[in-house]
Short mmCIF file of C-alpha atoms in Angstrom, two decimals:
data_model
loop_
_atom_site.label_atom_id
_atom_site.label_comp_id
_atom_site.label_asym_id
_atom_site.label_seq_id
_atom_site.Cartn_x
_atom_site.Cartn_y
_atom_site.Cartn_z
CA MET A 404 -43.60 224.06 -10.15
CA ALA A 405 -41.90 226.38 -7.76
CA ARG A 406 -38.33 227.28 -8.14
CA GLU A 407 -35.69 227.91 -5.43
CA SER A 408 -34.07 231.08 -4.84
CA GLU A 409 -30.24 231.68 -4.50
CA SER A 410 -30.81 231.28 -0.72
CA GLY A 411 -32.70 227.97 -1.29
CA LEU A 412 -35.99 229.41 -0.23
CA PRO A 413 -39.12 228.66 -2.56
CA VAL A 414 -40.14 231.08 -5.15
CA GLU A 415 -43.73 230.50 -6.04
CA PRO A 416 -45.35 230.93 -9.59
CA VAL A 417 -47.89 233.29 -8.35
CA TYR A 418 -48.11 235.41 -5.06
CA GLY A 419 -51.21 237.05 -3.69
CA PRO A 420 -52.92 238.49 -0.64
CA ALA A 421 -52.82 234.87 1.06
CA ASP A 422 -49.21 235.16 1.02
CA LEU A 423 -49.26 238.10 3.33
CA THR A 424 -51.85 236.91 5.73
CA GLY A 425 -51.40 238.45 9.06
CA TRP A 426 -48.82 240.76 7.53
CA ASP A 427 -48.71 244.15 9.57
CA PRO A 428 -47.66 246.94 7.08
CA ASP A 429 -47.09 249.40 9.97
CA ARG A 430 -44.43 247.10 11.59
CA LYS A 431 -43.02 245.60 8.38
CA LEU A 432 -42.72 248.64 6.16
CA GLY A 433 -43.20 252.02 7.80
CA GLU A 434 -42.50 255.16 5.77
CA PRO A 435 -39.38 255.76 3.78
CA GLY A 436 -36.72 257.38 5.99
CA ALA A 437 -38.33 255.89 9.07
CA TYR A 438 -38.02 252.89 11.22
CA PRO A 439 -37.73 250.29 10.58
CA PHE A 440 -36.23 251.55 7.26
CA THR A 441 -37.52 248.56 4.92
CA ARG A 442 -38.45 251.08 2.35
CA GLY A 443 -35.17 253.14 2.46
CA VAL A 444 -33.07 255.08 4.73
CA TYR A 445 -33.94 258.71 3.46
CA PRO A 446 -37.52 260.02 2.95
CA THR A 447 -37.08 261.06 -0.70
CA MET A 448 -34.28 258.47 -1.86
CA TYR A 449 -33.38 259.11 -5.61
CA THR A 450 -36.23 261.62 -6.18
CA GLY A 451 -34.01 264.34 -4.53
CA ARG A 452 -30.67 263.01 -6.13
CA PRO A 453 -29.36 259.82 -7.53
CA TRP A 454 -27.14 257.36 -5.62
CA THR A 455 -23.23 258.22 -5.68
CA MET A 456 -21.53 256.63 -8.68
CA ARG A 457 -18.53 255.26 -7.13
CA GLN A 458 -16.29 253.49 -9.65
CA TYR A 459 -13.72 251.02 -8.12
CA ALA A 460 -10.25 251.62 -9.80
CA GLY A 461 -6.43 251.14 -9.24
CA PHE A 462 -3.47 249.58 -10.88
CA GLY A 463 0.11 249.68 -11.58
CA THR A 464 1.85 252.75 -9.98
CA ALA A 465 0.13 255.73 -8.20
CA ALA A 466 0.79 257.78 -11.35
CA GLU A 467 -1.12 255.46 -13.64
CA SER A 468 -4.06 255.20 -11.21
CA ASN A 469 -4.00 258.79 -10.70
CA ALA A 470 -4.59 259.17 -14.69
CA ARG A 471 -7.49 256.69 -14.44
CA TYR A 472 -9.23 258.58 -11.53
CA ARG A 473 -9.00 261.83 -13.62
CA GLN A 474 -10.65 260.01 -16.58
CA LEU A 475 -13.36 258.77 -14.38
CA ILE A 476 -14.03 262.22 -12.75
CA ALA A 477 -14.09 263.74 -16.38
CA HIS A 478 -16.71 261.18 -17.38
CA GLY A 479 -19.22 261.89 -14.54
CA THR A 480 -18.01 259.69 -11.59
CA THR A 481 -19.20 261.34 -8.45
CA GLY A 482 -17.01 259.27 -5.97
CA LEU A 483 -13.64 257.60 -6.09
CA SER A 484 -13.09 253.91 -4.88
CA VAL A 485 -9.48 252.81 -4.62
CA ALA A 486 -8.18 249.30 -5.35
CA PHE A 487 -4.95 248.51 -3.46
CA ASP A 488 -2.51 245.67 -4.87
CA LEU A 489 -2.20 242.44 -2.78
CA PRO A 490 1.03 243.59 -1.11
CA THR A 491 -0.49 246.64 0.32
CA GLN A 492 -3.50 244.68 1.41
CA MET A 493 -1.23 242.28 3.35
CA GLY A 494 0.93 245.11 4.89
CA HIS A 495 4.19 244.30 2.95
CA ASP A 496 6.33 246.67 0.92
CA SER A 497 6.64 246.46 -2.77
CA ASP A 498 10.39 245.21 -2.62
CA ALA A 499 9.41 242.48 -0.06
CA PRO A 500 10.14 238.97 -1.13
CA LEU A 501 6.51 238.05 -0.54
CA ALA A 502 5.48 240.82 -3.08
CA HIS A 503 7.21 239.54 -5.85
CA GLY A 504 4.99 239.25 -8.91
CA GLU A 505 1.97 240.89 -7.38
CA VAL A 506 3.08 244.52 -7.18
CA GLY A 507 0.51 246.76 -9.04
CA ARG A 508 -1.38 243.66 -10.44
CA VAL A 509 -4.77 243.84 -8.93
CA GLY A 510 -4.65 247.26 -7.48
CA VAL A 511 -2.29 250.30 -7.14
CA ALA A 512 0.95 249.88 -4.90
CA VAL A 513 1.03 252.17 -1.88
CA ASP A 514 4.18 251.86 0.22
CA SER A 515 4.37 255.41 1.70
CA VAL A 516 3.22 258.86 1.96
CA GLU A 517 4.85 259.61 -1.18
CA ASP A 518 2.77 257.18 -3.26
CA MET A 519 -0.52 258.22 -1.67
CA ARG A 520 0.54 262.04 -2.53
CA MET A 521 1.04 260.92 -6.12
CA LEU A 522 -2.26 259.07 -6.21
CA PHE A 523 -4.30 262.18 -5.54
CA ASP A 524 -2.20 264.61 -7.27
CA GLY A 525 -4.29 267.42 -8.62
CA ILE A 526 -7.61 265.92 -6.91
CA PRO A 527 -8.94 268.24 -4.41
CA LEU A 528 -9.73 266.15 -1.46
CA ASP A 529 -12.17 268.36 0.09
CA GLN A 530 -14.41 268.02 -3.18
CA VAL A 531 -14.40 264.36 -3.76
CA SER A 532 -15.60 261.48 -1.63
CA THR A 533 -13.20 258.73 -1.46
CA SER A 534 -13.87 255.04 -0.50
CA MET A 535 -10.56 252.91 0.23
CA THR A 536 -11.02 249.13 -0.16
CA ILE A 537 -8.42 248.19 2.72
CA ASN A 538 -8.83 246.23 5.73
CA ALA A 539 -5.97 244.66 7.80
CA PRO A 540 -3.79 247.94 7.35
CA ALA A 541 -6.89 250.14 6.97
CA ALA A 542 -5.66 252.61 9.51
CA LEU A 543 -2.35 253.21 7.87
CA LEU A 544 -3.90 254.10 4.49
CA LEU A 545 -6.56 256.19 6.31
CA LEU A 546 -3.85 258.23 7.93
CA LEU A 547 -1.82 258.57 4.71
CA TYR A 548 -4.85 259.98 3.03
CA GLU A 549 -5.17 262.40 6.03
CA LEU A 550 -1.50 263.52 5.66
CA VAL A 551 -2.14 264.19 1.96
CA ALA A 552 -4.98 266.37 2.76
CA GLU A 553 -2.98 268.32 5.16
CA GLU A 554 -0.44 268.96 2.51
CA GLN A 555 -3.16 270.27 0.28
CA GLY A 556 -4.45 272.53 3.19
CA VAL A 557 -7.62 270.41 3.62
CA PRO A 558 -8.42 269.97 7.40
CA ALA A 559 -9.43 266.49 8.53
CA HIS A 560 -12.90 267.45 9.59
CA ARG A 561 -13.80 268.16 5.95
CA LEU A 562 -12.76 264.83 4.56
CA THR A 563 -15.63 262.54 3.51
CA GLY A 564 -15.44 259.01 2.39
CA THR A 565 -15.11 255.22 3.64
CA VAL A 566 -12.25 253.02 4.76
CA GLN A 567 -13.49 249.35 4.60
CA ASN A 568 -11.71 248.45 7.78
CA ASP A 569 -13.76 245.08 7.78
CA VAL A 570 -11.06 242.57 8.97
CA LEU A 571 -13.64 240.09 10.31
CA LYS A 572 -14.82 238.77 6.76
CA GLU A 573 -11.18 238.60 5.82
CA TYR A 574 -11.06 235.36 7.86
CA ILE A 575 -14.38 234.32 6.79
CA ALA A 576 -14.16 234.57 3.02
CA ARG A 577 -11.20 236.75 1.59
CA GLY A 578 -7.80 235.89 3.41
CA THR A 579 -6.02 239.24 3.32
CA TYR A 580 -5.55 239.27 7.11
CA ILE A 581 -2.63 240.22 9.02
CA PHE A 582 -3.03 239.93 12.65
CA PRO A 583 -5.32 237.63 14.79
CA PRO A 584 -9.15 238.64 15.13
CA ARG A 585 -8.86 240.33 18.65
CA PRO A 586 -5.88 242.71 18.11
CA SER A 587 -7.53 243.42 14.70
CA LEU A 588 -10.67 244.40 16.67
CA ARG A 589 -8.64 246.50 18.90
CA LEU A 590 -7.13 248.45 15.85
CA THR A 591 -10.79 248.80 14.40
CA ALA A 592 -11.92 250.34 17.66
CA ASP A 593 -8.86 252.71 17.72
CA VAL A 594 -10.03 253.84 14.07
CA PHE A 595 -13.67 254.35 15.46
CA ARG A 596 -12.35 256.66 18.38
CA TYR A 597 -9.67 258.36 16.14
CA CYS A 598 -12.17 259.53 13.51
CA ALA A 599 -14.93 260.30 16.10
CA ALA A 600 -12.25 262.86 17.43
CA VAL A 601 -10.51 264.08 14.21
CA MET A 602 -12.42 262.97 11.31
CA PRO A 603 -16.01 263.04 12.06
CA ARG A 604 -17.60 263.10 8.59
CA TRP A 605 -15.65 259.98 7.74
CA ASN A 606 -17.44 256.48 7.41
CA THR A 607 -14.96 254.32 9.68
CA ILE A 608 -15.86 251.06 8.39
CA SER A 609 -17.91 249.32 5.41
CA ILE A 610 -18.89 246.08 6.79
CA SER A 611 -18.85 243.80 3.78
CA GLY A 612 -20.80 240.90 2.48
CA TYR A 613 -19.80 241.41 -1.07
CA HIS A 614 -16.62 239.14 -0.53
CA MET A 615 -18.63 236.53 1.25
CA ALA A 616 -20.96 236.55 -1.84
CA GLU A 617 -18.17 236.23 -4.13
CA ALA A 618 -16.83 233.33 -2.18
CA GLY A 619 -20.07 231.60 -2.57
CA ALA A 620 -22.50 232.83 0.14
CA SER A 621 -26.14 232.79 -0.55
CA PRO A 622 -28.30 236.16 -0.07
CA ALA A 623 -29.48 235.02 3.22
CA GLN A 624 -25.95 234.12 4.21
CA GLU A 625 -24.42 237.25 2.86
CA ILE A 626 -26.64 239.39 5.05
CA ALA A 627 -26.50 237.13 8.15
CA PHE A 628 -22.89 236.88 8.41
CA THR A 629 -22.36 240.70 7.59
CA LEU A 630 -24.76 241.66 10.13
CA ALA A 631 -23.25 239.43 12.74
CA ASP A 632 -19.86 241.12 11.95
CA GLY A 633 -21.50 244.31 12.37
CA ILE A 634 -22.76 243.37 15.91
CA GLU A 635 -19.31 242.31 16.94
CA TYR A 636 -17.77 245.73 15.75
CA VAL A 637 -20.55 247.50 17.95
CA ARG A 638 -19.76 245.47 21.05
CA THR A 639 -16.22 246.18 20.52
CA ALA A 640 -16.59 249.80 20.40
CA LEU A 641 -18.83 249.67 23.30
CA ALA A 642 -16.35 247.83 25.48
CA ALA A 643 -13.75 250.29 24.59
CA GLY A 644 -15.90 252.83 26.35
CA MET A 645 -17.73 254.53 23.40
CA ASP A 646 -21.37 255.57 23.09
CA VAL A 647 -23.33 254.02 20.52
CA ASP A 648 -24.55 257.03 19.12
CA ASP A 649 -21.10 258.46 18.90
CA PHE A 650 -19.90 256.06 16.24
CA ALA A 651 -23.02 254.04 15.06
CA PRO A 652 -24.28 256.87 12.64
CA ARG A 653 -20.85 256.27 10.78
CA LEU A 654 -21.03 252.64 10.08
CA SER A 655 -21.72 251.60 6.77
CA PHE A 656 -22.07 248.24 4.91
CA PHE A 657 -21.11 246.74 1.41
CA PHE A 658 -23.19 244.13 -0.41
CA VAL A 659 -23.23 242.53 -3.81
CA ALA A 660 -26.07 242.62 -6.48
CA ARG A 661 -26.76 239.53 -8.31
CA THR A 662 -28.67 238.93 -11.48
CA THR A 663 -31.56 237.49 -9.40
CA LEU A 664 -33.13 240.84 -9.08
CA LEU A 665 -36.32 240.16 -7.07
CA GLU A 666 -34.42 238.38 -4.22
CA GLU A 667 -31.66 241.08 -4.22
CA VAL A 668 -34.38 243.69 -3.70
CA ALA A 669 -35.87 241.58 -0.87
CA LYS A 670 -32.32 241.07 0.54
CA PHE A 671 -31.56 244.64 0.83
CA ARG A 672 -34.97 245.42 2.45
CA ALA A 673 -34.56 242.72 4.88
CA ALA A 674 -30.96 243.84 5.79
CA ARG A 675 -32.26 247.25 6.71
CA ARG A 676 -35.16 245.82 8.84
CA ILE A 677 -32.99 243.57 10.78
CA TRP A 678 -30.21 246.20 11.41
CA ALA A 679 -32.57 248.67 12.55
CA ARG A 680 -34.30 246.42 15.13
CA VAL A 681 -30.89 245.29 16.48
CA MET A 682 -29.58 248.73 16.90
CA ARG A 683 -32.65 249.79 18.76
CA GLU A 684 -33.66 246.81 20.77
CA GLU A 685 -30.22 245.22 21.58
CA PHE A 686 -27.87 248.28 21.95
CA GLY A 687 -30.37 250.93 22.88
CA ALA A 688 -29.33 253.44 20.03
CA ARG A 689 -31.52 256.69 20.24
CA ASP A 690 -30.21 258.54 17.30
CA PRO A 691 -32.28 257.69 14.20
CA ARG A 692 -28.90 257.74 12.12
CA SER A 693 -27.75 254.99 14.28
CA LEU A 694 -30.58 252.60 13.05
CA MET A 695 -30.01 253.28 9.36
CA LEU A 696 -28.34 250.59 7.39
CA ARG A 697 -26.48 252.59 4.69
CA PHE A 698 -24.68 250.65 2.22
CA HIS A 699 -22.68 250.50 -1.07
CA THR A 700 -23.36 248.12 -3.66
CA GLN A 701 -20.97 246.50 -6.20
CA THR A 702 -22.39 244.20 -9.15
CA ALA A 703 -21.38 240.73 -9.08
CA GLY A 704 -18.10 240.01 -10.45
CA VAL A 705 -18.23 236.41 -9.83
CA GLN A 706 -21.13 236.08 -12.18
CA LEU A 707 -19.12 237.55 -15.07
CA THR A 708 -17.80 235.44 -17.67
CA ALA A 709 -14.64 235.26 -19.87
CA GLN A 710 -16.79 233.67 -22.54
CA GLN A 711 -18.74 236.13 -24.66
CA PRO A 712 -17.61 239.02 -22.43
CA GLU A 713 -20.05 241.49 -23.95
CA VAL A 714 -22.89 239.57 -22.64
CA ASN A 715 -21.54 240.89 -19.13
CA LEU A 716 -22.93 244.30 -20.06
CA VAL A 717 -26.57 242.96 -19.84
CA ARG A 718 -25.55 241.09 -16.42
CA VAL A 719 -24.22 244.39 -14.95
CA THR A 720 -27.23 246.30 -16.08
CA VAL A 721 -29.73 243.81 -14.34
CA GLN A 722 -27.57 243.86 -11.24
CA ALA A 723 -27.14 247.45 -11.06
CA LEU A 724 -30.90 247.86 -11.40
CA ALA A 725 -31.41 245.47 -8.41
CA ALA A 726 -29.14 247.58 -6.44
CA VAL A 727 -31.13 250.87 -7.29
CA LEU A 728 -34.55 249.04 -6.77
CA GLY A 729 -33.18 247.96 -3.36
CA GLY A 730 -32.26 251.35 -2.39
CA THR A 731 -28.31 251.52 -2.43
CA GLN A 732 -26.63 254.79 -1.32
CA SER A 733 -23.37 254.31 -3.81
CA LEU A 734 -22.78 251.89 -6.59
CA HIS A 735 -19.89 250.57 -8.68
CA THR A 736 -20.79 248.65 -11.81
CA ASN A 737 -18.20 246.22 -12.95
CA SER A 738 -16.72 246.48 -16.40
CA PHE A 739 -17.64 243.61 -18.82
CA ASP A 740 -14.01 242.60 -19.35
CA GLU A 741 -13.15 242.07 -15.75
CA ALA A 742 -13.23 238.31 -16.11
CA ILE A 743 -10.33 238.57 -18.38
CA ALA A 744 -8.25 241.23 -16.93
CA LEU A 745 -8.26 244.86 -15.65
CA PRO A 746 -10.69 247.11 -17.21
CA THR A 747 -9.55 249.25 -20.05
CA GLU A 748 -10.53 252.87 -20.28
CA LYS A 749 -13.46 252.15 -22.54
CA SER A 750 -14.96 249.40 -20.56
CA ALA A 751 -14.87 251.32 -17.34
CA ARG A 752 -16.53 254.31 -19.12
CA LEU A 753 -19.19 251.73 -20.41
CA ALA A 754 -19.72 250.67 -16.70
CA LEU A 755 -20.20 254.31 -15.61
CA ARG A 756 -22.60 254.92 -18.52
CA THR A 757 -24.77 252.14 -17.38
CA GLN A 758 -25.48 253.77 -14.04
CA GLN A 759 -25.88 257.09 -15.87
CA VAL A 760 -28.76 255.61 -18.19
CA LEU A 761 -30.42 254.18 -15.06
CA ALA A 762 -30.20 257.43 -13.25
CA HIS A 763 -31.21 259.83 -16.12
CA GLU A 764 -33.02 257.74 -18.76
CA THR A 765 -35.29 255.49 -16.57
CA ASP A 766 -38.19 256.20 -14.25
CA VAL A 767 -36.87 254.37 -11.52
CA THR A 768 -35.72 257.49 -9.61
CA ALA A 769 -39.18 258.98 -9.97
CA THR A 770 -40.69 257.48 -6.94
CA VAL A 771 -39.36 256.08 -3.57
CA ASP A 772 -39.56 252.22 -3.16
CA PRO A 773 -41.17 251.16 -6.48
CA PHE A 774 -41.54 247.53 -5.03
CA ALA A 775 -43.32 248.35 -1.82
CA GLY A 776 -46.47 246.25 -1.38
CA SER A 777 -45.58 243.94 -4.10
CA TYR A 778 -46.98 240.34 -2.98
CA ALA A 779 -43.92 238.69 -4.34
CA VAL A 780 -41.27 241.15 -2.97
CA GLU A 781 -42.83 241.47 0.35
CA ARG A 782 -43.13 237.73 1.05
CA MET A 783 -39.51 237.15 -0.26
CA THR A 784 -38.21 239.91 2.12
CA ASP A 785 -39.90 238.00 5.00
CA ASP A 786 -38.36 234.84 3.99
CA VAL A 787 -34.88 235.99 3.47
CA GLU A 788 -35.23 237.79 6.75
CA GLU A 789 -36.41 234.79 8.65
CA ALA A 790 -33.43 232.71 7.15
CA ALA A 791 -30.78 235.44 7.99
CA VAL A 792 -32.03 235.73 11.50
CA GLY A 793 -31.77 232.01 11.98
CA LEU A 794 -28.13 231.95 10.89
CA MET A 795 -27.29 235.08 13.07
CA ARG A 796 -28.97 233.15 15.87
CA ARG A 797 -26.58 230.37 15.25
CA VAL A 798 -23.50 232.54 15.22
CA GLU A 799 -24.69 233.86 18.74
CA GLU A 800 -25.06 230.33 20.06
CA LEU A 801 -21.41 229.73 19.03
CA GLY A 802 -20.45 232.96 21.19
CA GLY A 803 -20.44 235.66 18.31
CA ALA A 804 -18.94 236.31 15.28
CA VAL A 805 -15.26 236.09 16.20
CA ALA A 806 -15.95 232.84 18.27
CA ALA A 807 -17.76 231.34 15.14
CA ILE A 808 -14.78 232.42 13.02
CA GLU A 809 -12.27 230.60 15.28
CA ARG A 810 -14.39 227.55 14.94
CA GLY A 811 -14.75 228.06 11.12
CA PHE A 812 -18.51 228.18 11.20
CA GLN A 813 -19.26 230.85 8.55
CA LYS A 814 -16.58 229.96 6.20
CA SER A 815 -17.62 226.23 6.16
CA GLU A 816 -21.32 227.38 5.65
CA ILE A 817 -20.26 229.53 2.62
CA GLU A 818 -18.37 226.68 1.14
CA ARG A 819 -21.05 224.40 1.14
CA ASN A 820 -23.37 226.68 -0.77
CA ALA A 821 -20.26 227.51 -3.15
CA TYR A 822 -20.23 223.74 -3.72
CA ARG A 823 -24.08 223.53 -4.38
CA ILE A 824 -23.77 226.41 -7.04
CA ALA A 825 -20.76 224.74 -8.79
CA THR A 826 -22.43 221.37 -8.89
CA GLU A 827 -25.61 222.96 -10.32
CA THR A 828 -23.74 224.98 -12.96
CA ASP A 829 -21.79 221.87 -14.05
CA SER A 830 -24.85 219.78 -14.45
CA GLY A 831 -26.52 222.48 -16.32
CA GLU A 832 -29.36 223.00 -13.85
CA ARG A 833 -28.16 226.63 -13.30
CA VAL A 834 -27.95 228.40 -16.70
CA VAL A 835 -24.89 230.62 -17.23
CA VAL A 836 -25.43 232.04 -20.86
CA GLY A 837 -22.24 231.49 -22.90
CA VAL A 838 -20.78 228.93 -20.45
CA ASN A 839 -23.18 225.94 -20.26
CA ARG A 840 -25.85 226.99 -22.84
CA PHE A 841 -25.87 229.17 -25.87
CA ARG A 842 -22.02 228.80 -26.58
CA LEU A 843 -20.06 229.84 -29.56
CA ASP A 844 -18.01 227.50 -31.39
CA GLU A 845 -15.10 229.99 -31.50
CA GLU A 846 -14.62 233.13 -29.09
CA GLU A 847 -14.30 236.38 -30.80
CA PRO A 848 -10.83 238.02 -30.02
CA TYR A 849 -10.49 240.49 -27.29
CA GLU A 850 -7.42 242.68 -26.39
CA PRO A 851 -7.27 243.03 -22.63
CA LEU A 852 -5.38 245.67 -20.85
CA ARG A 853 -2.07 244.39 -20.17
CA MET A 854 0.22 245.32 -17.14
CA ASP A 855 3.57 247.08 -17.72
CA PRO A 856 6.01 244.23 -16.31
CA ALA A 857 8.43 247.13 -15.16
CA VAL A 858 6.01 248.33 -12.56
CA GLU A 859 7.66 246.35 -9.71
CA ALA A 860 11.16 247.56 -10.54
CA ARG A 861 10.00 251.13 -10.75
CA GLN A 862 8.16 250.86 -7.44
CA THR A 863 11.33 249.07 -5.82
CA GLU A 864 13.47 251.99 -7.04
CA ARG A 865 11.15 254.59 -5.46
CA LEU A 866 11.30 252.73 -2.24
CA ALA A 867 15.14 252.75 -2.14
CA ARG A 868 15.06 256.33 -2.91
CA LEU A 869 12.66 257.01 -0.09
CA ARG A 870 14.78 255.23 2.45
CA ALA A 871 17.99 256.90 1.29
CA GLY A 872 16.29 260.37 1.73
CA ARG A 873 14.65 260.26 4.88
CA ASP A 874 15.71 260.89 8.42
CA GLN A 875 16.24 257.33 9.78
CA GLY A 876 16.46 258.48 13.33
CA ALA A 877 13.10 260.05 13.08
CA VAL A 878 11.63 256.95 11.63
CA ARG A 879 13.29 254.59 14.33
CA ALA A 880 11.82 256.69 17.02
CA ALA A 881 8.37 256.89 15.76
CA LEU A 882 8.25 253.14 15.04
CA ASP A 883 9.44 252.73 18.74
CA ALA A 884 6.58 254.92 19.95
CA LEU A 885 4.30 252.85 17.91
CA ARG A 886 5.56 249.60 19.43
CA GLY A 887 4.93 251.09 22.92
CA ALA A 888 1.18 252.01 22.01
CA ALA A 889 0.61 248.63 20.76
CA GLU A 890 2.09 246.85 23.66
CA GLY A 891 -0.12 248.93 26.05
CA GLU A 892 -3.66 250.48 25.64
CA ASP A 893 -3.17 253.82 24.04
CA ASN A 894 -4.85 254.56 20.67
CA VAL A 895 -2.01 253.44 18.01
CA LEU A 896 -3.14 255.72 15.32
CA TYR A 897 -1.61 258.85 16.80
CA PRO A 898 2.00 257.27 16.85
CA MET A 899 1.06 255.51 13.75
CA LYS A 900 0.37 258.92 11.97
CA GLU A 901 3.77 260.28 13.03
CA ALA A 902 5.70 257.24 12.03
CA LEU A 903 4.03 257.71 8.47
CA ARG A 904 4.54 261.42 8.40
CA ALA A 905 8.30 260.51 8.96
CA ARG A 906 8.16 258.41 5.87
CA ALA A 907 7.92 255.03 7.43
CA THR A 908 6.73 252.58 5.01
CA VAL A 909 3.37 250.39 5.03
CA GLY A 910 5.59 247.38 5.51
CA GLU A 911 7.68 248.76 8.28
CA VAL A 912 4.77 249.84 10.32
CA CYS A 913 2.76 246.45 9.99
CA GLY A 914 6.12 244.85 10.64
CA VAL A 915 6.15 246.43 14.09
CA LEU A 916 2.44 245.45 14.78
CA ARG A 917 3.31 242.00 13.70
CA GLN A 918 6.15 241.67 16.24
CA VAL A 919 3.77 242.86 18.98
CA TRP A 920 0.54 241.14 18.01
CA GLY A 921 1.51 238.22 16.06
CA SER A 922 0.09 236.90 12.61
CA TYR A 923 -3.09 234.89 12.13
CA VAL A 924 -3.05 231.28 11.05
CA PRO A 925 -6.59 230.13 9.83
CA THR A 926 -8.51 227.16 11.23
CA ASP A 927 -10.93 224.84 9.38
CA ALA A 928 -11.85 223.29 12.75
CA PHE A 929 -15.65 223.57 12.61
#
């Protein structure tokens, strides 16, 4: 009897040549590093060097997170990835009433350039690649990073890394939006233009399907809605007067890796093929780099369990293997205790060691695209591609990603799939080891990492000292200049940088933009 994949597609017990009847390997596959990039974006992939091992971390104060970053670098991490707390993600200062109880909880609190300076103290920014998971206020955190680099004597053109900057998925799946979609897209385009002129090695956006998957999206939905968002960003940049080959090579993507290894490999291959075709045929991109779907992967946090948490080490290993076999450019492996609390130093080290074992003790890096030509994987790639393209066509029929978001289409589709998963888990049809099968009568004790409750008070005190010691006139003048740019059509990043340099806070800068652009109120109209 055939099973169904995570996308609801049939998975046959046996695949063979008949499943690829009429299949054209030259059109579907090509060579690694060549159009349509099904087999990977680079000719040698991991045979030259492994993927970037980029562990996601951040909690408490900037000083505490800095200590964790130093530990990760000492253990062999090759790229940093910053987690910000919810107030920072929402553009609120740590002393704002809405921030109470959330400061430093799920990431690091960054209110000003002083926090960013402390966050990267002793870390040479010309020698590390840094990813920042920040969206609505992405421009601010990027500029704070650049200001700290200036203080280190590192010119902006030498900085490498990624700012997530994908606000559209916030309206679909995650909810940490600030402004309505259209001014948010204007801000995204301003980041594109600023980086093209000032920070040419920086990836200006990481178009994310990960959070959609965490909200319940199937693999086909994940890539369909992510690529539809990517199309919207490209159109926005083109409407702002940019040439596609000036910004498209710096676009990057962010996907999940689930335990369903075969479909995940197929998903990554299908996503590369669809994106290459869209960029060449719809947007006329000529630079081969503009056709490459380069992506970061994170193992599936939503599949981790608080029951028997050590079993998560096995889940994460399988998920990481799916990402590697699928051709990821960088990878974060979740810690086994993340369903309980923030990772301890030991669990974060074990997560990194998982990647290092895959890279150095297995043979998956010995050959490019090990699954190429597999009857099962090639058929599943075609099936996922067909399902994803169908969903993308539906988004286009609704007027594009923003129009579909405003009607609640993507959100409702994901919620339906999430309900299906929950129902199957509750009934036992979907097996979750340790949760609905193979349970223990009594869970073994585990001591999680606990946050210091004084973090919020310390951060509030730092903000008070900052405001007392700065030039208030200079801050007001800089914020007024930012307001003028937001009301007009000038790139807001230039006055924004001067406001942050004058030690305006994240909340103050976002407050000015809220006054001009308003705040987003979601809809469930679809």
